[in-house]
Structure formats: structure tokens, C-alpha cells
């Protein structure tokens, strides 16, 4: 009975994701930086008048794009910073990204496990070895790193035996630093000419170093145990 209930929920998630995917894919130009800048004043004014309505639509859109692998995470985070401020925008974006990733996680685990493994077997084997060796710290490190594709994290974690809760807290904590950077930049959206300019090289390097530092306690512990 429990298995049937899980599969039923997974099918519902898959249907919702498909519907959102079709709607959003209908006009991908909606997600252009130029269009957002063009309507920035109107969006901001409407947010002041209908804050909770805008927030609901923003979260729904962010969750849908994340679950459908539409690569607009940075743009949506910048928009969140512009509409809701740097701090709240980062929190909202991270929460939406975590929920969207969790939907992918559940769909892969209950519906697409065989398909994902068939198409990404080699990549998953390398990922699985590192994950089994380092556990949640490895996942947290990947989430923080600015060079790790979120697409593969969400896919591969659905193939492991990790709990949904562990996936969610590592995703939220790991994505938060980068989200703050993009959300803070979004407060001055009119000054952004292209998305690549939002994160300065020094910040990129610092995030990469932070992702490595997450693994340091684990490495030290293994070195000590090997010497004893």
C-alpha cells in the first residue's frame, strides 16, 4: 500500500512538471534579461501592491523551471533580489530551488531510475563512489561549488539511498551563498548587461574554495585513521 501511494504521488508530480514544462517552453523569450529590465519598474510597482500574489507566482515559476531543467536559475534569483530585496530574494530563490530539485529527486527515484541509470551510468558510478566515501559532506560541497551542474546533482541523488531530508538541507545550505550573490546583484538589475558579469572572478574562486573546505574535516579524519 505504501509503495502504491508513493508511486501515485510520483505520477502526480510528473504530471505537474510536464504541464509546467509545456507552458514555460511555449515562449522561452519570457526569460530574457532584457525583457526583465524593460518591465522592471512595472514588476516592482506590482510587487509593492500585491506582494504575496507576486511571491506565490515567483515561487511557482521558479519551482517549475527547476523541475523542468530550464536553465534560468541565475536569472530567476536576480529577479528575486530585485523584487524582494537581497536577503529575502536569496532565501525565496533558495527555497524554490530546493523544492524544485526535490521534485526531480522524487521523480527520478520513483519513476525514472532505470532511464537515468541507462543514460548516465558511467557518470553516476564515479559520483556514487565519491558519495559513498564522503556522504552528505560531498553533496554539500557539490551544492556550494559554482562549477557543478545542478542538473546532474538532482538526477544522481535520486539514484542513491540518501533520504529526502538530507538532500533538501544540503541543497538549501549549499545553494544559499551563491543565491545571496545573485540576489544582491539583482537589486541593481538595470546595471547588469549580461549574466556572466554578475559573479566577479574573486567571488567565483571564494565559492570554489569554500566547497573544498567543506571536505577538509573528512580528509583530516581519514588521514588520522590511516596513520593509527
PDB file of C-alpha atoms in Angstrom:
ATOM      1  CA  UNK A   1       0.000   0.000   0.000  1.00  0.00           C
ATOM      2  CA  UNK A   2       2.820   2.427   0.882  1.00  0.00           C
ATOM      3  CA  UNK A   3       4.589   1.674  -2.396  1.00  0.00           C
ATOM      4  CA  UNK A   4       1.363   2.320  -4.321  1.00  0.00           C
ATOM      5  CA  UNK A   5       0.872   5.623  -2.512  1.00  0.00           C
ATOM      6  CA  UNK A   6       4.444   6.720  -3.296  1.00  0.00           C
ATOM      7  CA  UNK A   7       4.060   5.842  -6.966  1.00  0.00           C
ATOM      8  CA  UNK A   8       0.755   7.714  -7.112  1.00  0.00           C
ATOM      9  CA  UNK A   9       2.383  10.848  -5.682  1.00  0.00           C
ATOM     10  CA  UNK A  10       5.278  10.463  -8.093  1.00  0.00           C
ATOM     11  CA  UNK A  11       2.885  10.321 -11.052  1.00  0.00           C
ATOM     12  CA  UNK A  12       1.145  13.459  -9.814  1.00  0.00           C
ATOM     13  CA  UNK A  13       4.489  15.252  -9.546  1.00  0.00           C
ATOM     14  CA  UNK A  14       5.469  14.107 -13.033  1.00  0.00           C
ATOM     15  CA  UNK A  15       2.186  15.354 -14.498  1.00  0.00           C
ATOM     16  CA  UNK A  16       2.551  18.760 -12.862  1.00  0.00           C
ATOM     17  CA  UNK A  17       6.128  19.075 -14.041  1.00  0.00           C
ATOM     18  CA  UNK A  18       5.129  18.156 -17.602  1.00  0.00           C
ATOM     19  CA  UNK A  19       2.348  20.749 -17.635  1.00  0.00           C
ATOM     20  CA  UNK A  20       4.635  23.480 -16.338  1.00  0.00           C
ATOM     21  CA  UNK A  21       7.326  22.431 -18.803  1.00  0.00           C
ATOM     22  CA  UNK A  22       4.965  22.756 -21.762  1.00  0.00           C
ATOM     23  CA  UNK A  23       3.698  26.135 -20.582  1.00  0.00           C
ATOM     24  CA  UNK A  24       7.146  27.570 -19.972  1.00  0.00           C
ATOM     25  CA  UNK A  25       8.680  26.152 -23.126  1.00  0.00           C
ATOM     26  CA  UNK A  26       5.963  27.778 -25.209  1.00  0.00           C
ATOM     27  CA  UNK A  27       7.828  31.092 -25.110  1.00  0.00           C
ATOM     28  CA  UNK A  28      11.388  30.873 -23.827  1.00  0.00           C
ATOM     29  CA  UNK A  29      11.941  34.567 -24.604  1.00  0.00           C
ATOM     30  CA  UNK A  30       9.983  35.296 -21.437  1.00  0.00           C
ATOM     31  CA  UNK A  31      13.178  34.537 -19.561  1.00  0.00           C
ATOM     32  CA  UNK A  32      15.413  37.176 -21.152  1.00  0.00           C
ATOM     33  CA  UNK A  33      17.355  39.669 -19.074  1.00  0.00           C
ATOM     34  CA  UNK A  34      16.451  42.483 -21.458  1.00  0.00           C
ATOM     35  CA  UNK A  35      12.732  41.843 -21.041  1.00  0.00           C
ATOM     36  CA  UNK A  36      13.017  41.876 -17.251  1.00  0.00           C
ATOM     37  CA  UNK A  37      14.934  45.141 -17.344  1.00  0.00           C
ATOM     38  CA  UNK A  38      12.353  46.611 -19.691  1.00  0.00           C
ATOM     39  CA  UNK A  39       9.483  45.834 -17.317  1.00  0.00           C
ATOM     40  CA  UNK A  40      11.442  46.219 -14.076  1.00  0.00           C
ATOM     41  CA  UNK A  41       9.549  49.292 -12.889  1.00  0.00           C
ATOM     42  CA  UNK A  42       6.143  47.732 -13.551  1.00  0.00           C
ATOM     43  CA  UNK A  43       7.155  44.499 -11.807  1.00  0.00           C
ATOM     44  CA  UNK A  44       8.433  46.367  -8.801  1.00  0.00           C
ATOM     45  CA  UNK A  45       5.302  48.515  -8.577  1.00  0.00           C
ATOM     46  CA  UNK A  46       3.040  45.481  -8.799  1.00  0.00           C
ATOM     47  CA  UNK A  47       5.069  43.714  -6.113  1.00  0.00           C
ATOM     48  CA  UNK A  48       4.520  46.653  -3.776  1.00  0.00           C
ATOM     49  CA  UNK A  49       0.780  46.424  -4.390  1.00  0.00           C
ATOM     50  CA  UNK A  50       0.378  42.605  -4.461  1.00  0.00           C
ATOM     51  CA  UNK A  51       3.376  41.272  -2.574  1.00  0.00           C
ATOM     52  CA  UNK A  52       2.022  37.835  -1.680  1.00  0.00           C
ATOM     53  CA  UNK A  53       0.489  37.252  -5.125  1.00  0.00           C
ATOM     54  CA  UNK A  54       3.782  38.073  -6.819  1.00  0.00           C
ATOM     55  CA  UNK A  55       5.686  35.922  -4.340  1.00  0.00           C
ATOM     56  CA  UNK A  56       3.384  32.955  -4.978  1.00  0.00           C
ATOM     57  CA  UNK A  57       3.755  33.287  -8.757  1.00  0.00           C
ATOM     58  CA  UNK A  58       7.523  33.751  -8.425  1.00  0.00           C
ATOM     59  CA  UNK A  59       7.917  30.623  -6.297  1.00  0.00           C
ATOM     60  CA  UNK A  60       5.700  28.568  -8.590  1.00  0.00           C
ATOM     61  CA  UNK A  61       7.614  29.688 -11.668  1.00  0.00           C
ATOM     62  CA  UNK A  62      10.994  29.063 -10.050  1.00  0.00           C
ATOM     63  CA  UNK A  63       9.965  25.593  -8.854  1.00  0.00           C
ATOM     64  CA  UNK A  64       8.571  24.744 -12.289  1.00  0.00           C
ATOM     65  CA  UNK A  65      11.649  25.837 -14.205  1.00  0.00           C
ATOM     66  CA  UNK A  66      13.952  23.985 -11.821  1.00  0.00           C
ATOM     67  CA  UNK A  67      11.900  20.800 -12.037  1.00  0.00           C
ATOM     68  CA  UNK A  68      11.868  21.056 -15.850  1.00  0.00           C
ATOM     69  CA  UNK A  69      15.631  21.658 -16.165  1.00  0.00           C
ATOM     70  CA  UNK A  70      15.058  25.050 -17.819  1.00  0.00           C
ATOM     71  CA  UNK A  71      18.365  26.926 -17.250  1.00  0.00           C
ATOM     72  CA  UNK A  72      17.081  30.176 -15.762  1.00  0.00           C
ATOM     73  CA  UNK A  73      18.112  29.723 -12.124  1.00  0.00           C
ATOM     74  CA  UNK A  74      20.518  32.664 -12.124  1.00  0.00           C
ATOM     75  CA  UNK A  75      18.046  34.935 -13.869  1.00  0.00           C
ATOM     76  CA  UNK A  76      15.241  33.976 -11.502  1.00  0.00           C
ATOM     77  CA  UNK A  77      17.480  34.607  -8.485  1.00  0.00           C
ATOM     78  CA  UNK A  78      18.433  38.028  -9.818  1.00  0.00           C
ATOM     79  CA  UNK A  79      14.742  38.775 -10.317  1.00  0.00           C
ATOM     80  CA  UNK A  80      14.034  37.653  -6.752  1.00  0.00           C
ATOM     81  CA  UNK A  81      16.648  40.050  -5.420  1.00  0.00           C
ATOM     82  CA  UNK A  82      15.162  42.892  -7.430  1.00  0.00           C
ATOM     83  CA  UNK A  83      11.571  42.239  -6.353  1.00  0.00           C
ATOM     84  CA  UNK A  84      12.031  41.192  -2.732  1.00  0.00           C
ATOM     85  CA  UNK A  85      15.429  42.557  -1.715  1.00  0.00           C
ATOM     86  CA  UNK A  86      18.804  40.858  -1.402  1.00  0.00           C
ATOM     87  CA  UNK A  87      18.167  38.844   1.767  1.00  0.00           C
ATOM     88  CA  UNK A  88      14.582  37.762   1.191  1.00  0.00           C
ATOM     89  CA  UNK A  89      15.193  37.292  -2.524  1.00  0.00           C
ATOM     90  CA  UNK A  90      18.061  34.895  -1.805  1.00  0.00           C
ATOM     91  CA  UNK A  91      16.003  32.937   0.731  1.00  0.00           C
ATOM     92  CA  UNK A  92      12.981  32.682  -1.576  1.00  0.00           C
ATOM     93  CA  UNK A  93      15.154  31.627  -4.523  1.00  0.00           C
ATOM     94  CA  UNK A  94      17.000  29.008  -2.481  1.00  0.00           C
ATOM     95  CA  UNK A  95      13.758  27.621  -1.074  1.00  0.00           C
ATOM     96  CA  UNK A  96      12.187  27.402  -4.537  1.00  0.00           C
ATOM     97  CA  UNK A  97      15.315  25.820  -5.996  1.00  0.00           C
ATOM     98  CA  UNK A  98      15.351  23.253  -3.196  1.00  0.00           C
ATOM     99  CA  UNK A  99      11.687  22.351  -3.722  1.00  0.00           C
ATOM    100  CA  UNK A 100      12.140  22.106  -7.491  1.00  0.00           C
ATOM    101  CA  UNK A 101      15.211  19.936  -7.074  1.00  0.00           C
ATOM    102  CA  UNK A 102      13.344  17.742  -4.603  1.00  0.00           C
ATOM    103  CA  UNK A 103      10.627  17.146  -7.203  1.00  0.00           C
ATOM    104  CA  UNK A 104      13.279  15.979  -9.646  1.00  0.00           C
ATOM    105  CA  UNK A 105      14.778  13.831  -6.889  1.00  0.00           C
ATOM    106  CA  UNK A 106      11.426  12.117  -6.222  1.00  0.00           C
ATOM    107  CA  UNK A 107      10.552  11.659  -9.899  1.00  0.00           C
ATOM    108  CA  UNK A 108      13.906  10.042 -10.632  1.00  0.00           C
ATOM    109  CA  UNK A 109      13.709   7.811  -7.568  1.00  0.00           C
ATOM    110  CA  UNK A 110      10.170   6.547  -8.229  1.00  0.00           C
ATOM    111  CA  UNK A 111       9.730   6.823 -11.994  1.00  0.00           C
ATOM    112  CA  UNK A 112      12.901   7.387 -13.996  1.00  0.00           C
ATOM    113  CA  UNK A 113      15.543   5.403 -12.106  1.00  0.00           C
ATOM    114  CA  UNK A 114      16.199   2.900 -14.911  1.00  0.00           C
ATOM    115  CA  UNK A 115      16.180   5.564 -17.635  1.00  0.00           C
ATOM    116  CA  UNK A 116      18.620   7.840 -15.817  1.00  0.00           C
ATOM    117  CA  UNK A 117      20.987   4.987 -14.992  1.00  0.00           C
ATOM    118  CA  UNK A 118      20.907   3.743 -18.573  1.00  0.00           C
ATOM    119  CA  UNK A 119      21.874   7.150 -19.977  1.00  0.00           C
ATOM    120  CA  UNK A 120      24.355   8.265 -17.301  1.00  0.00           C
ATOM    121  CA  UNK A 121      25.775   5.017 -15.935  1.00  0.00           C
ATOM    122  CA  UNK A 122      29.456   5.982 -16.180  1.00  0.00           C
ATOM    123  CA  UNK A 123      28.996   9.421 -14.660  1.00  0.00           C
ATOM    124  CA  UNK A 124      26.855   8.018 -11.871  1.00  0.00           C
ATOM    125  CA  UNK A 125      29.400   5.330 -10.983  1.00  0.00           C
ATOM    126  CA  UNK A 126      32.079   7.974 -10.380  1.00  0.00           C
ATOM    127  CA  UNK A 127      29.613  10.105  -8.444  1.00  0.00           C
ATOM    128  CA  UNK A 128      28.392   7.131  -6.398  1.00  0.00           C
ATOM    129  CA  UNK A 129      31.908   6.124  -5.310  1.00  0.00           C
ATOM    130  CA  UNK A 130      32.683   9.624  -4.044  1.00  0.00           C
ATOM    131  CA  UNK A 131      29.306   9.912  -2.337  1.00  0.00           C
ATOM    132  CA  UNK A 132      29.631   6.559  -0.573  1.00  0.00           C
ATOM    133  CA  UNK A 133      33.093   7.573   0.589  1.00  0.00           C
ATOM    134  CA  UNK A 134      32.262  11.065   1.894  1.00  0.00           C
ATOM    135  CA  UNK A 135      28.485  11.092   2.403  1.00  0.00           C
ATOM    136  CA  UNK A 136      26.500  14.286   2.924  1.00  0.00           C
ATOM    137  CA  UNK A 137      29.620  16.445   3.077  1.00  0.00           C
ATOM    138  CA  UNK A 138      30.368  15.551  -0.519  1.00  0.00           C
ATOM    139  CA  UNK A 139      26.857  16.521  -1.571  1.00  0.00           C
ATOM    140  CA  UNK A 140      27.096  19.809   0.330  1.00  0.00           C
ATOM    141  CA  UNK A 141      30.422  20.537  -1.354  1.00  0.00           C
ATOM    142  CA  UNK A 142      28.896  19.967  -4.787  1.00  0.00           C
ATOM    143  CA  UNK A 143      25.963  22.249  -3.994  1.00  0.00           C
ATOM    144  CA  UNK A 144      28.276  25.086  -2.938  1.00  0.00           C
ATOM    145  CA  UNK A 145      30.670  24.721  -5.870  1.00  0.00           C
ATOM    146  CA  UNK A 146      29.927  27.200  -8.692  1.00  0.00           C
ATOM    147  CA  UNK A 147      31.117  24.727 -11.337  1.00  0.00           C
ATOM    148  CA  UNK A 148      28.905  21.743 -10.515  1.00  0.00           C
ATOM    149  CA  UNK A 149      25.820  21.386 -12.764  1.00  0.00           C
ATOM    150  CA  UNK A 150      22.733  21.205 -10.547  1.00  0.00           C
ATOM    151  CA  UNK A 151      21.131  19.103 -13.278  1.00  0.00           C
ATOM    152  CA  UNK A 152      23.358  16.126 -12.515  1.00  0.00           C
ATOM    153  CA  UNK A 153      23.169  16.532  -8.744  1.00  0.00           C
ATOM    154  CA  UNK A 154      19.384  16.272  -8.806  1.00  0.00           C
ATOM    155  CA  UNK A 155      19.443  13.304 -11.181  1.00  0.00           C
ATOM    156  CA  UNK A 156      22.110  11.280  -9.446  1.00  0.00           C
ATOM    157  CA  UNK A 157      20.870  11.821  -5.902  1.00  0.00           C
ATOM    158  CA  UNK A 158      17.585  10.221  -6.930  1.00  0.00           C
ATOM    159  CA  UNK A 159      19.536   7.045  -7.703  1.00  0.00           C
ATOM    160  CA  UNK A 160      21.175   6.845  -4.285  1.00  0.00           C
ATOM    161  CA  UNK A 161      19.691   5.717  -0.983  1.00  0.00           C
ATOM    162  CA  UNK A 162      20.035   9.164   0.601  1.00  0.00           C
ATOM    163  CA  UNK A 163      16.984  10.426   2.459  1.00  0.00           C
ATOM    164  CA  UNK A 164      14.911  13.262   1.040  1.00  0.00           C
ATOM    165  CA  UNK A 165      15.566  15.347   4.163  1.00  0.00           C
ATOM    166  CA  UNK A 166      19.366  15.055   3.784  1.00  0.00           C
ATOM    167  CA  UNK A 167      19.098  16.048   0.150  1.00  0.00           C
ATOM    168  CA  UNK A 168      16.922  19.057   0.997  1.00  0.00           C
ATOM    169  CA  UNK A 169      19.058  20.541   3.773  1.00  0.00           C
ATOM    170  CA  UNK A 170      22.301  20.132   1.832  1.00  0.00           C
ATOM    171  CA  UNK A 171      20.672  21.687  -1.237  1.00  0.00           C
ATOM    172  CA  UNK A 172      19.339  24.659   0.738  1.00  0.00           C
ATOM    173  CA  UNK A 173      22.550  25.344   2.655  1.00  0.00           C
ATOM    174  CA  UNK A 174      24.736  24.731  -0.394  1.00  0.00           C
ATOM    175  CA  UNK A 175      22.806  26.995  -2.758  1.00  0.00           C
ATOM    176  CA  UNK A 176      22.364  29.855  -0.287  1.00  0.00           C
ATOM    177  CA  UNK A 177      25.819  31.528  -0.669  1.00  0.00           C
ATOM    178  CA  UNK A 178      25.541  31.768  -4.455  1.00  0.00           C
ATOM    179  CA  UNK A 179      21.923  32.894  -4.205  1.00  0.00           C
ATOM    180  CA  UNK A 180      22.905  35.813  -1.982  1.00  0.00           C
ATOM    181  CA  UNK A 181      25.421  36.985  -4.572  1.00  0.00           C
ATOM    182  CA  UNK A 182      22.908  36.926  -7.421  1.00  0.00           C
ATOM    183  CA  UNK A 183      20.072  38.363  -5.343  1.00  0.00           C
ATOM    184  CA  UNK A 184      22.209  41.260  -4.130  1.00  0.00           C
ATOM    185  CA  UNK A 185      23.202  41.940  -7.725  1.00  0.00           C
ATOM    186  CA  UNK A 186      19.526  41.893  -8.665  1.00  0.00           C
ATOM    187  CA  UNK A 187      18.922  44.993  -6.540  1.00  0.00           C
ATOM    188  CA  UNK A 188      20.715  46.907  -9.311  1.00  0.00           C
ATOM    189  CA  UNK A 189      19.239  44.976 -12.220  1.00  0.00           C
ATOM    190  CA  UNK A 190      19.438  47.938 -14.619  1.00  0.00           C
ATOM    191  CA  UNK A 191      23.224  47.916 -14.313  1.00  0.00           C
ATOM    192  CA  UNK A 192      23.534  44.278 -15.408  1.00  0.00           C
ATOM    193  CA  UNK A 193      24.466  43.871 -19.073  1.00  0.00           C
ATOM    194  CA  UNK A 194      24.937  40.109 -19.086  1.00  0.00           C
ATOM    195  CA  UNK A 195      24.569  37.313 -16.551  1.00  0.00           C
ATOM    196  CA  UNK A 196      28.249  36.369 -16.682  1.00  0.00           C
ATOM    197  CA  UNK A 197      29.155  39.747 -15.178  1.00  0.00           C
ATOM    198  CA  UNK A 198      27.125  39.217 -12.008  1.00  0.00           C
ATOM    199  CA  UNK A 199      29.643  36.996 -10.205  1.00  0.00           C
ATOM    200  CA  UNK A 200      33.162  38.537 -10.123  1.00  0.00           C
ATOM    201  CA  UNK A 201      36.071  36.077 -10.584  1.00  0.00           C
ATOM    202  CA  UNK A 202      37.191  36.567  -6.982  1.00  0.00           C
ATOM    203  CA  UNK A 203      33.759  35.555  -5.676  1.00  0.00           C
ATOM    204  CA  UNK A 204      33.729  32.551  -8.003  1.00  0.00           C
ATOM    205  CA  UNK A 205      37.099  31.455  -6.596  1.00  0.00           C
ATOM    206  CA  UNK A 206      35.954  32.003  -2.994  1.00  0.00           C
ATOM    207  CA  UNK A 207      32.888  29.813  -3.502  1.00  0.00           C
ATOM    208  CA  UNK A 208      35.063  27.129  -5.052  1.00  0.00           C
ATOM    209  CA  UNK A 209      37.458  27.284  -2.085  1.00  0.00           C
ATOM    210  CA  UNK A 210      34.528  27.116   0.334  1.00  0.00           C
ATOM    211  CA  UNK A 211      33.262  23.972  -1.394  1.00  0.00           C
ATOM    212  CA  UNK A 212      36.696  22.395  -0.894  1.00  0.00           C
ATOM    213  CA  UNK A 213      36.900  23.455   2.764  1.00  0.00           C
ATOM    214  CA  UNK A 214      33.687  21.553   3.461  1.00  0.00           C
ATOM    215  CA  UNK A 215      35.616  18.359   2.711  1.00  0.00           C
ATOM    216  CA  UNK A 216      38.664  19.188   4.860  1.00  0.00           C
ATOM    217  CA  UNK A 217      37.383  17.674   8.158  1.00  0.00           C
ATOM    218  CA  UNK A 218      36.602  14.431   6.353  1.00  0.00           C
ATOM    219  CA  UNK A 219      40.067  14.294   4.744  1.00  0.00           C
ATOM    220  CA  UNK A 220      41.815  15.017   8.064  1.00  0.00           C
ATOM    221  CA  UNK A 221      39.781  12.327   9.815  1.00  0.00           C
ATOM    222  CA  UNK A 222      40.756   9.774   7.169  1.00  0.00           C
ATOM    223  CA  UNK A 223      44.428  10.716   7.377  1.00  0.00           C
ATOM    224  CA  UNK A 224      44.400  10.286  11.151  1.00  0.00           C
ATOM    225  CA  UNK A 225      42.643   6.925  10.950  1.00  0.00           C
ATOM    226  CA  UNK A 226      45.078   5.651   8.303  1.00  0.00           C
ATOM    227  CA  UNK A 227      48.099   6.557  10.463  1.00  0.00           C
ATOM    228  CA  UNK A 228      46.712   4.929  13.611  1.00  0.00           C
TER     229      UNK A 228
END
